[in-house]
Short mmCIF file of C-alpha atoms in Angstrom, two decimals:
data_model
loop_
_atom_site.label_atom_id
_atom_site.label_comp_id
_atom_site.label_asym_id
_atom_site.label_seq_id
_atom_site.Cartn_x
_atom_site.Cartn_y
_atom_site.Cartn_z
CA MET A 13 0.00 0.00 0.00
CA GLU A 14 1.37 3.43 -0.95
CA HIS A 15 2.44 5.72 1.86
CA THR A 16 -0.02 8.42 0.77
CA THR A 17 -2.89 5.93 1.04
CA LEU A 18 -1.76 4.99 4.54
CA VAL A 19 -1.64 8.65 5.51
CA ASN A 20 -5.14 9.29 4.18
CA LEU A 21 -6.52 6.21 5.94
CA GLY A 22 -4.84 7.36 9.13
CA GLY A 23 -6.46 10.77 8.74
CA LEU A 24 -9.85 9.12 8.26
CA VAL A 25 -9.45 7.10 11.47
CA ILE A 26 -8.31 10.15 13.44
CA GLY A 27 -11.29 12.11 12.13
CA LEU A 28 -13.69 9.30 13.03
CA VAL A 29 -12.43 9.26 16.61
CA PHE A 30 -12.66 13.07 16.85
CA GLY A 31 -16.20 12.99 15.47
CA ILE A 32 -17.31 10.33 17.95
CA VAL A 33 -15.68 12.02 20.94
CA GLY A 34 -16.86 15.47 19.87
CA ARG A 35 -20.42 14.24 19.46
CA ARG A 36 -20.50 12.45 22.80
CA SER A 37 -18.70 15.08 24.88
CA GLY A 38 -19.48 18.43 23.24
CA PHE A 39 -15.76 19.18 23.09
CA CYS A 40 -15.39 22.81 21.99
CA LEU A 41 -13.40 25.85 23.13
CA THR A 42 -16.32 28.18 22.38
CA ARG A 43 -18.66 26.14 24.51
CA GLY A 44 -16.07 25.99 27.27
CA LEU A 45 -15.61 29.75 27.34
CA GLN A 46 -19.35 30.38 27.18
CA ARG A 47 -20.10 28.11 30.12
CA CYS A 48 -17.18 29.39 32.14
CA PHE A 49 -17.82 33.11 31.77
CA GLN A 50 -21.60 33.12 31.43
CA ALA A 51 -22.71 30.22 33.62
CA GLY A 52 -19.74 29.78 35.94
CA ASP A 53 -19.11 26.17 34.84
CA GLY A 54 -15.49 25.67 33.82
CA GLY A 55 -15.76 21.95 33.08
CA LYS A 56 -15.61 22.16 29.28
CA LEU A 57 -12.77 24.65 29.43
CA ARG A 58 -10.83 22.33 31.74
CA THR A 59 -11.37 19.50 29.26
CA PHE A 60 -9.88 21.65 26.51
CA ALA A 61 -6.90 22.48 28.74
CA LEU A 62 -6.40 18.76 29.43
CA ALA A 63 -6.35 18.12 25.68
CA VAL A 64 -3.65 20.78 25.30
CA VAL A 65 -1.47 19.11 27.96
CA THR A 66 -1.97 15.64 26.50
CA ALA A 67 -1.11 16.81 22.99
CA LEU A 68 1.94 18.69 24.28
CA VAL A 69 3.38 15.77 26.23
CA GLY A 70 2.61 13.21 23.52
CA SER A 71 4.06 15.31 20.72
CA GLN A 72 7.22 16.17 22.62
CA LEU A 73 7.69 12.53 23.58
CA LEU A 74 7.60 11.51 19.91
CA ALA A 75 10.04 14.30 19.05
CA SER A 76 12.39 13.35 21.91
CA LEU A 77 12.44 9.73 20.76
CA GLY A 78 13.25 10.80 17.22
CA VAL A 79 10.03 9.34 15.82
CA ILE A 80 9.05 12.65 14.20
CA ASP A 81 10.76 15.91 13.36
CA LEU A 82 8.54 18.76 14.51
CA GLY A 83 10.98 21.17 12.88
CA ARG A 84 9.40 20.21 9.53
CA THR A 85 6.05 21.70 10.57
CA HIS A 86 5.02 25.20 9.56
CA TYR A 87 4.49 26.07 13.23
CA LEU A 88 8.24 26.23 13.84
CA ALA A 89 9.09 28.30 10.77
CA PRO A 90 11.67 30.90 11.86
CA GLU A 91 9.68 33.84 10.45
CA PHE A 92 6.08 34.91 11.11
CA SER A 93 4.00 38.07 11.03
CA TRP A 94 3.88 39.73 14.43
CA LEU A 95 0.69 41.49 13.28
CA LEU A 96 -1.31 38.93 11.31
CA VAL A 97 -0.89 35.92 13.62
CA PRO A 98 -2.43 37.49 16.76
CA LEU A 99 -4.85 39.63 14.72
CA GLY A 100 -6.05 36.55 12.87
CA GLY A 101 -6.52 34.84 16.22
CA VAL A 102 -8.73 37.67 17.47
CA LEU A 103 -10.84 37.57 14.29
CA PHE A 104 -11.18 33.80 14.56
CA GLY A 105 -12.16 33.96 18.23
CA TYR A 106 -14.81 36.61 17.62
CA GLY A 107 -16.08 34.66 14.61
CA MET A 108 -16.45 31.41 16.54
CA VAL A 109 -18.64 33.20 19.10
CA MET A 110 -20.75 34.61 16.25
CA ALA A 111 -21.12 31.13 14.76
CA ASN A 112 -21.57 29.50 18.19
CA GLY A 113 -18.65 27.13 17.62
CA CYS A 114 -15.37 26.69 15.77
CA GLY A 115 -14.93 24.87 12.48
CA ALA A 116 -14.28 21.53 14.17
CA ARG A 117 -17.44 21.86 16.25
CA ALA A 118 -19.42 22.86 13.16
CA ALA A 119 -18.28 19.67 11.41
CA VAL A 120 -19.38 17.60 14.40
CA LEU A 121 -22.77 19.33 14.53
CA LEU A 122 -23.29 18.92 10.79
CA GLY A 123 -22.82 15.17 11.18
CA GLY A 124 -25.75 15.23 13.61
CA GLY A 125 -28.06 17.02 11.19
CA ASN A 126 -27.42 20.65 12.12
CA LEU A 127 -27.84 22.43 8.79
CA ARG A 128 -26.78 25.74 10.32
CA SER A 129 -23.29 24.28 10.48
CA PHE A 130 -23.34 23.63 6.75
CA VAL A 131 -23.63 27.37 6.19
CA VAL A 132 -20.86 28.07 8.71
CA LEU A 133 -18.50 25.54 7.11
CA THR A 134 -19.20 26.76 3.59
CA CYS A 135 -18.53 30.39 4.50
CA LEU A 136 -15.45 29.39 6.50
CA GLY A 137 -13.91 27.34 3.69
CA VAL A 138 -14.61 29.93 0.97
CA ALA A 139 -13.36 32.84 3.09
CA ALA A 140 -10.21 30.93 4.06
CA PHE A 141 -9.30 30.35 0.42
CA MET A 142 -10.11 33.96 -0.44
CA ALA A 143 -7.37 34.91 2.02
CA LEU A 144 -4.97 32.06 1.24
CA THR A 145 -5.04 32.00 -2.56
CA GLY A 146 -7.91 34.23 -3.67
CA VAL A 147 -8.76 37.89 -3.91
CA PHE A 148 -7.29 38.78 -0.50
CA ALA A 149 -4.11 36.74 -0.89
CA GLY A 150 -2.06 39.62 -2.30
CA TRP A 151 -2.95 41.88 0.61
CA ARG A 152 -2.24 39.11 3.10
CA LEU A 153 1.17 38.39 1.62
CA ALA A 154 2.07 42.08 1.45
CA LEU A 155 1.13 42.62 5.09
CA ALA A 156 2.93 39.45 6.13
CA GLU A 157 6.09 40.63 4.39
CA ALA A 158 5.85 44.14 5.87
CA THR A 159 5.34 42.80 9.41
CA GLY A 160 7.53 39.71 9.18
CA LEU A 161 9.64 38.92 12.21
CA ARG A 162 12.57 36.51 11.96
CA LEU A 163 13.51 34.89 15.26
CA ALA A 164 17.25 34.41 15.53
CA LEU A 165 16.77 31.60 18.05
CA GLY A 166 13.92 29.96 16.15
CA ALA A 167 10.19 29.83 16.86
CA GLY A 168 10.43 27.02 19.41
CA LEU A 169 10.30 28.24 23.01
CA HIS A 170 12.60 25.40 24.09
CA GLY A 171 15.25 26.70 21.70
CA TRP A 172 15.53 29.84 23.80
CA LEU A 173 16.37 27.78 26.87
CA ALA A 174 18.83 25.68 24.89
CA SER A 175 20.59 28.86 23.75
CA ALA A 176 21.42 29.56 27.40
CA GLY A 177 23.58 26.45 27.46
CA LEU A 178 21.08 23.80 28.57
CA PRO A 179 21.05 20.44 26.74
CA GLU A 180 18.36 20.43 24.07
CA LEU A 181 16.42 17.56 25.64
CA LEU A 182 16.44 19.18 29.08
CA ALA A 183 15.38 22.53 27.63
CA ARG A 184 12.52 20.85 25.75
CA TRP A 185 11.08 19.18 28.84
CA LEU A 186 11.61 22.16 31.12
CA MET A 187 9.46 24.20 28.75
CA VAL A 188 6.89 21.41 28.66
CA LEU A 189 6.69 21.58 32.45
CA VAL A 190 6.42 25.38 32.40
CA LEU A 191 3.32 25.12 30.20
CA ALA A 192 1.81 21.87 31.47
CA ILE A 193 1.96 22.34 35.24
CA PRO A 194 -0.17 25.51 35.42
CA LEU A 195 -2.71 23.96 33.06
CA LEU A 196 -2.91 20.76 35.12
CA VAL A 197 -3.28 22.77 38.31
CA TYR A 198 -6.18 24.62 36.68
CA VAL A 199 -7.75 21.39 35.39
CA PHE A 200 -7.75 19.54 38.70
CA SER A 201 -8.15 22.45 41.10
CA ASP A 202 -11.92 22.05 40.88
CA GLN A 203 -13.14 19.25 43.15
CA GLY A 204 -16.25 18.62 41.09
CA TYR A 205 -14.27 18.23 37.88
CA ARG A 206 -12.01 15.61 39.49
CA HIS A 207 -15.01 13.27 39.53
CA ARG A 208 -16.07 13.91 35.93
CA ARG A 209 -14.08 11.11 34.38
CA GLN A 210 -15.96 11.18 31.09
CA GLU A 211 -14.70 14.74 30.64
CA TRP A 212 -11.16 13.56 31.41
CA ALA A 213 -11.47 10.84 28.81
CA ALA A 214 -12.66 13.30 26.16
CA GLY A 215 -9.77 15.69 26.78
CA ILE A 216 -7.17 12.93 26.82
CA LEU A 217 -8.53 11.26 23.67
CA VAL A 218 -8.64 14.49 21.69
CA GLY A 219 -5.16 15.36 22.90
CA LEU A 220 -3.79 11.98 21.84
CA LEU A 221 -5.10 12.52 18.32
CA VAL A 222 -2.51 15.27 17.81
CA PRO A 223 0.61 13.07 18.28
CA ALA A 224 -1.25 10.39 16.31
CA GLY A 225 -1.51 12.86 13.43
CA TRP A 226 2.21 13.69 13.69
CA TRP A 227 3.03 9.99 13.60
CA VAL A 228 0.78 9.31 10.60
CA THR A 229 2.17 12.15 8.49
CA GLY A 230 5.71 12.27 9.87
CA SER A 231 6.41 8.53 10.10
CA LEU A 232 3.97 6.64 7.87
CA GLY A 233 4.17 9.50 5.37
CA ALA A 234 7.96 9.61 5.30
CA ASP A 235 9.32 9.05 1.79
CA ASP A 236 12.56 10.38 0.33
CA PHE A 237 11.06 10.94 -3.11
CA ASP A 238 7.49 11.99 -2.28
CA PRO A 239 7.31 13.24 1.33
CA VAL A 240 3.97 14.07 2.87
CA PRO A 241 3.73 17.42 4.71
CA VAL A 242 4.08 16.91 8.47
CA VAL A 243 0.74 18.09 9.81
CA SER A 244 -1.80 17.09 12.42
CA LEU A 245 -5.24 18.23 13.57
CA THR A 246 -6.32 21.55 12.10
CA PHE A 247 -9.50 22.56 10.33
CA VAL A 248 -9.44 25.89 8.49
CA ALA A 249 -7.44 25.05 5.35
CA PRO A 250 -8.65 21.41 5.30
CA ILE A 251 -12.28 22.56 5.21
CA GLY A 252 -11.45 24.74 2.20
CA ASP A 253 -9.48 21.87 0.69
CA GLY A 254 -12.48 19.61 1.20
CA ILE A 255 -14.81 21.98 -0.63
CA GLN A 256 -12.28 22.25 -3.45
CA TYR A 257 -11.90 18.46 -3.61
CA LEU A 258 -15.66 18.02 -3.97
CA MET A 259 -15.57 20.28 -7.04
CA LEU A 260 -12.23 19.21 -8.58
CA ALA A 261 -11.73 15.62 -7.42
CA SER A 262 -10.69 14.41 -10.87
CA GLY A 263 -7.65 16.69 -10.85
CA THR A 264 -6.91 16.83 -7.12
CA ASP A 265 -5.31 14.33 -4.77
CA LEU A 266 -6.79 13.52 -1.39
CA SER A 267 -4.87 14.87 1.58
CA PHE A 268 -4.60 14.05 5.26
CA GLY A 269 -6.60 17.15 6.25
CA VAL A 270 -9.48 16.38 3.90
CA THR A 271 -9.79 12.81 5.16
CA VAL A 272 -9.76 14.07 8.76
CA VAL A 273 -12.70 16.38 8.00
CA ALA A 274 -14.52 13.53 6.24
CA GLY A 275 -13.86 11.28 9.22
CA VAL A 276 -15.26 13.85 11.65
CA LEU A 277 -18.48 14.09 9.65
CA LEU A 278 -18.82 10.30 9.39
CA GLY A 279 -17.94 9.69 13.04
CA SER A 280 -20.45 12.25 14.24
CA LEU A 281 -23.12 10.94 11.85
CA ALA A 282 -22.63 7.34 12.99
CA THR A 283 -22.76 8.36 16.65
CA ALA A 284 -25.91 10.45 16.12
CA LEU A 285 -27.64 7.57 14.33
CA VAL A 286 -26.63 4.96 16.92
CA THR A 287 -27.72 7.14 19.85
CA GLY A 288 -30.90 8.33 18.13
CA SER A 289 -29.87 11.98 18.39
CA PHE A 290 -29.76 12.72 14.65
CA GLN A 291 -32.14 15.59 13.91
CA LEU A 292 -32.34 18.07 11.07
CA GLU A 293 -32.13 21.65 12.35
CA GLY A 294 -32.28 24.96 10.51
CA PHE A 295 -32.17 28.67 11.26
CA PRO A 296 -34.98 30.15 13.37
CA SER A 297 -34.56 33.58 11.75
CA PRO A 298 -32.71 35.38 8.93
CA GLN A 299 -30.70 37.27 11.56
CA ARG A 300 -29.31 34.02 12.94
CA MET A 301 -28.33 32.96 9.44
CA LEU A 302 -26.52 36.24 8.77
CA ARG A 303 -24.69 35.91 12.08
CA ALA A 304 -23.61 32.36 11.24
CA MET A 305 -22.42 33.45 7.79
CA GLY A 306 -20.45 36.33 9.29
CA GLY A 307 -18.95 34.09 11.95
CA GLY A 308 -17.90 31.50 9.39
CA ALA A 309 -16.31 34.16 7.18
CA LEU A 310 -14.42 35.71 10.11
CA MET A 311 -13.15 32.27 11.15
CA GLY A 312 -12.00 31.53 7.62
CA ILE A 313 -10.11 34.80 7.20
CA GLY A 314 -8.85 34.84 10.78
CA GLY A 315 -7.68 31.26 10.58
CA ALA A 316 -5.81 31.98 7.35
CA LEU A 317 -4.05 34.97 8.95
CA ALA A 318 -3.30 33.13 12.20
CA LEU A 319 -2.18 29.97 10.33
CA GLY A 320 -4.63 27.86 12.28
CA CYS A 321 -7.80 27.63 14.36
CA SER A 322 -8.69 26.93 17.98
CA ILE A 323 -7.63 23.31 17.39
CA GLY A 324 -4.87 23.94 14.83
CA GLN A 325 -3.09 26.59 16.88
CA GLY A 326 -4.67 26.18 20.31
CA ILE A 327 -3.82 22.48 20.63
CA THR A 328 -1.73 21.26 17.69
CA GLY A 329 0.44 24.35 17.37
CA LEU A 330 1.05 24.61 21.11
CA SER A 331 2.14 20.98 21.14
CA THR A 332 5.22 22.04 19.12
CA LEU A 333 6.19 24.71 21.69
CA ALA A 334 5.96 27.37 18.97
CA LEU A 335 5.85 31.02 20.01
CA PRO A 336 3.53 32.03 17.09
CA SER A 337 1.05 29.38 18.24
CA LEU A 338 1.03 30.87 21.73
CA LEU A 339 0.31 34.30 20.23
CA ALA A 340 -2.41 32.94 17.94
CA ALA A 341 -4.09 30.96 20.73
CA SER A 342 -4.00 34.01 23.00
CA GLY A 343 -5.60 36.07 20.23
CA ILE A 344 -8.35 33.47 19.80
CA VAL A 345 -9.21 33.59 23.50
CA VAL A 346 -9.15 37.41 23.50
CA GLY A 347 -11.43 37.56 20.45
CA ALA A 348 -13.85 35.10 22.01
CA LEU A 349 -13.94 37.02 25.30
CA VAL A 350 -14.62 40.26 23.43
CA GLY A 351 -17.55 38.56 21.73
CA LEU A 352 -18.83 37.16 25.02
CA ARG A 353 -18.19 39.92 27.53
CA GLY A 354 -16.30 42.83 25.96
CA PRO A 355 -17.54 46.22 24.76
CA ALA A 356 -18.27 44.66 21.35
CA ARG A 357 -20.03 41.64 22.83
CA LEU A 358 -22.61 39.97 20.67
CA PRO A 359 -26.30 40.22 21.63
CA ALA A 360 -28.33 37.06 22.11
CA LEU A 361 -30.56 36.19 19.18
#
């Protein structure tokens, strides 16, 4: 079996697991922030934080063992835009509040019959490609070049510690501890959450899918003559790629990201059918539809500028210890909080 086929099958399996877990647990950063800051329930947000820690430890373990080379990922590119990455994060975060969920959550909801999510995903994918390769691409590239920042010590936070004379392996794991310990303290500081083991399982399973993605693309996809890009869970560009593949399949090859998105839809659909929760749902008003369209478009453009989404930067990117991912994830949280509680907060519809 060709290595590209193995990679695509691996992506399908990873997507299936994400779809099942997402459907059963309601895993979503937007939902976590909403419940935490509007209802005082931080359980979903703690689950997301647990996924971040799991992905971080698993990814760095694979890198330490030499199984994968995270330096081949775009997250650790030595140059990034100090303006577009955090700005894109803010736009994405605000957009996911408008749409009531990120792209990954929209894919899970669509699998369960939520037709509102179809509109969100369509607008997200089209807007992302408008910024990546379409009418806005020239402006994006010009701004990226004008605000580009080259890091002499590299984008990896552990590289900064190593530059002080520490062994690379020690620097890597010290930085892992710096990020993981505060998150774990936050996760398990709530007594009630310590008994919610289904939430633990959801966070750990989603987190494990990130190193699984690295292994599929970085190990199974390794080939000297036709290497597969080293990627893992992310949803903005793959959603656009999926729309493009549906239109141009005869001249386009399947990719890991597209099969992940397909797997999420199938996994969520199967779970909804088995549990009897599949139900077609539409928009209750034109205003809600406009809000969903705007949210999808903002997520598409913001994700293109930030080089990832709440999953792609907030979990996958952070698992590489990349500084740009930290900035993008911070921007996503800020944008979401502005939409939820800030001066430009969104009214309930």
